[in-house]
mmCIF file with all atom_site columns, C-alpha atoms in Angstrom:
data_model
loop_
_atom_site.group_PDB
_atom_site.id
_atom_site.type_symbol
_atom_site.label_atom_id
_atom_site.label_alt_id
_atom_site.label_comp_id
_atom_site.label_asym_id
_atom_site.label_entity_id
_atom_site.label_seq_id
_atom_site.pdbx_PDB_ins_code
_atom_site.Cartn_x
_atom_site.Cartn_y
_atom_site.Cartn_z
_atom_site.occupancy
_atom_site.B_iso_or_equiv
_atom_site.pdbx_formal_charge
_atom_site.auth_seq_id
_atom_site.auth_comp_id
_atom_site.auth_asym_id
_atom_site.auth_atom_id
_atom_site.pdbx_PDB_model_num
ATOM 1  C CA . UNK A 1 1  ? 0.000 0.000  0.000   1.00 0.00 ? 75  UNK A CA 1
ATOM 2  C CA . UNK A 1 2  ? 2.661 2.422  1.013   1.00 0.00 ? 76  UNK A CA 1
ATOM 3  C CA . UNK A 1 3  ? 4.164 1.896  -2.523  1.00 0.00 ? 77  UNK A CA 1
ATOM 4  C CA . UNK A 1 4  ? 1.467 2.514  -4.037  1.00 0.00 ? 78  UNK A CA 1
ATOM 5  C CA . UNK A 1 5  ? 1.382 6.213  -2.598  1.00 0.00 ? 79  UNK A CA 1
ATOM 6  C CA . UNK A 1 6  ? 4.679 6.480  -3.154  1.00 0.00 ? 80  UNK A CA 1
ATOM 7  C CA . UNK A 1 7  ? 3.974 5.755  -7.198  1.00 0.00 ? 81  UNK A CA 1
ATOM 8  C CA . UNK A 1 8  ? 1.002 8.085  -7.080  1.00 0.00 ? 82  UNK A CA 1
ATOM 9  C CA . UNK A 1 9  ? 2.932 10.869 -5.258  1.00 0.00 ? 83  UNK A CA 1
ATOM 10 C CA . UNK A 1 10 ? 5.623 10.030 -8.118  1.00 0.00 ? 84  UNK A CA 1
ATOM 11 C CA . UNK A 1 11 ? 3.687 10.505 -10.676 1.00 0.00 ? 85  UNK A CA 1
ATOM 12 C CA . UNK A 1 12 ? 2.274 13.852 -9.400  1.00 0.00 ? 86  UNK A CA 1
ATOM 13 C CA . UNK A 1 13 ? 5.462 15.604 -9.240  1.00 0.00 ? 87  UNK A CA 1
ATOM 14 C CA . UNK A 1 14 ? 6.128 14.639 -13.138 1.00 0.00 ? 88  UNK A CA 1
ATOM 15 C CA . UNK A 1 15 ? 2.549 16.045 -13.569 1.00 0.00 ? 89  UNK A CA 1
ATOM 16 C CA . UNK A 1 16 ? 3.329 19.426 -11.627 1.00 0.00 ? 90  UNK A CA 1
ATOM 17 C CA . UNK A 1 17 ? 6.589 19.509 -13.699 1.00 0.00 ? 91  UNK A CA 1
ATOM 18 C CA . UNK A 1 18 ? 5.459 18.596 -17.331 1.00 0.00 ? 92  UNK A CA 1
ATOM 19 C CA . UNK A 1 19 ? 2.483 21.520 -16.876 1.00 0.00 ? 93  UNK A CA 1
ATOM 20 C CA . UNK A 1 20 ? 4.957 23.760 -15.077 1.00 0.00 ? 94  UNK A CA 1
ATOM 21 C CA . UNK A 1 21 ? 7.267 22.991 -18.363 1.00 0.00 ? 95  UNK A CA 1
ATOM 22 C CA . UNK A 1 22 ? 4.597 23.563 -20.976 1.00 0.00 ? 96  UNK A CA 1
ATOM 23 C CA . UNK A 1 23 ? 4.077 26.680 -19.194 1.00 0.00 ? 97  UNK A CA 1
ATOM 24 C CA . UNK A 1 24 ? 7.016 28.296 -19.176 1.00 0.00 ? 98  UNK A CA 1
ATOM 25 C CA . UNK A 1 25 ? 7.059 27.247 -23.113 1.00 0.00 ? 99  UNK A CA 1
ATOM 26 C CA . UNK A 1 26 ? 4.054 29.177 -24.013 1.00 0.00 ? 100 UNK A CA 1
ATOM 27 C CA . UNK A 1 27 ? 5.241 32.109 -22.540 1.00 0.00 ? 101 UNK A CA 1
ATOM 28 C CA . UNK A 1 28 ? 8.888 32.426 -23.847 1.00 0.00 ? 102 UNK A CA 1
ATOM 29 C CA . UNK A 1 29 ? 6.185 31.594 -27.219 1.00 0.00 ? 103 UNK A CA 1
ATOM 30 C CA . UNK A 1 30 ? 4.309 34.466 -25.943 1.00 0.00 ? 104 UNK A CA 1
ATOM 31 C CA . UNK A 1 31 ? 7.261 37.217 -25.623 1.00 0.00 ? 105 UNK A CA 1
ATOM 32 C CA . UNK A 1 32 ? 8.698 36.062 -28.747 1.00 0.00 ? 106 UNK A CA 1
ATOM 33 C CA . UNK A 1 33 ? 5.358 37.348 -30.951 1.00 0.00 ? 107 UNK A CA 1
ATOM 34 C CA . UNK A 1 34 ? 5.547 40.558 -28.848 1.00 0.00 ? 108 UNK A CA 1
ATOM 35 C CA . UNK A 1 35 ? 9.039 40.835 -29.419 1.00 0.00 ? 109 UNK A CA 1
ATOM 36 C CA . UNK A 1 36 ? 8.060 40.568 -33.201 1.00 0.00 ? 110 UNK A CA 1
ATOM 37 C CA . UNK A 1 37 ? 5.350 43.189 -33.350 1.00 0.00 ? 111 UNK A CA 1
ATOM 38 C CA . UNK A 1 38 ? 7.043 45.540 -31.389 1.00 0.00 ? 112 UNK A CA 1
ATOM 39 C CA . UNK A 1 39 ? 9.779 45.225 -34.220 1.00 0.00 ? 113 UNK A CA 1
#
């Protein structure tokens, strides 16, 4: 059982840090098109 919340608490923290990753990509995506208009 205790490995079991050990998995599940695993496989949270990838979660947080895939979203937390996709994040940060949009917005370097985001400042790049500003970037570009301002130009």
């Amino acid at each position: 059982m205790e490995t079991l919340l050990k998995a599940v608490r695993k496989l949270g923290l990838a979660q947080k840090f895939v979203v937390q990753h996709a994040y940060l990509h949009h917005l370097r995506r985001l400042l790049r098109r500003q970037k570009n208009e301002l130009e």
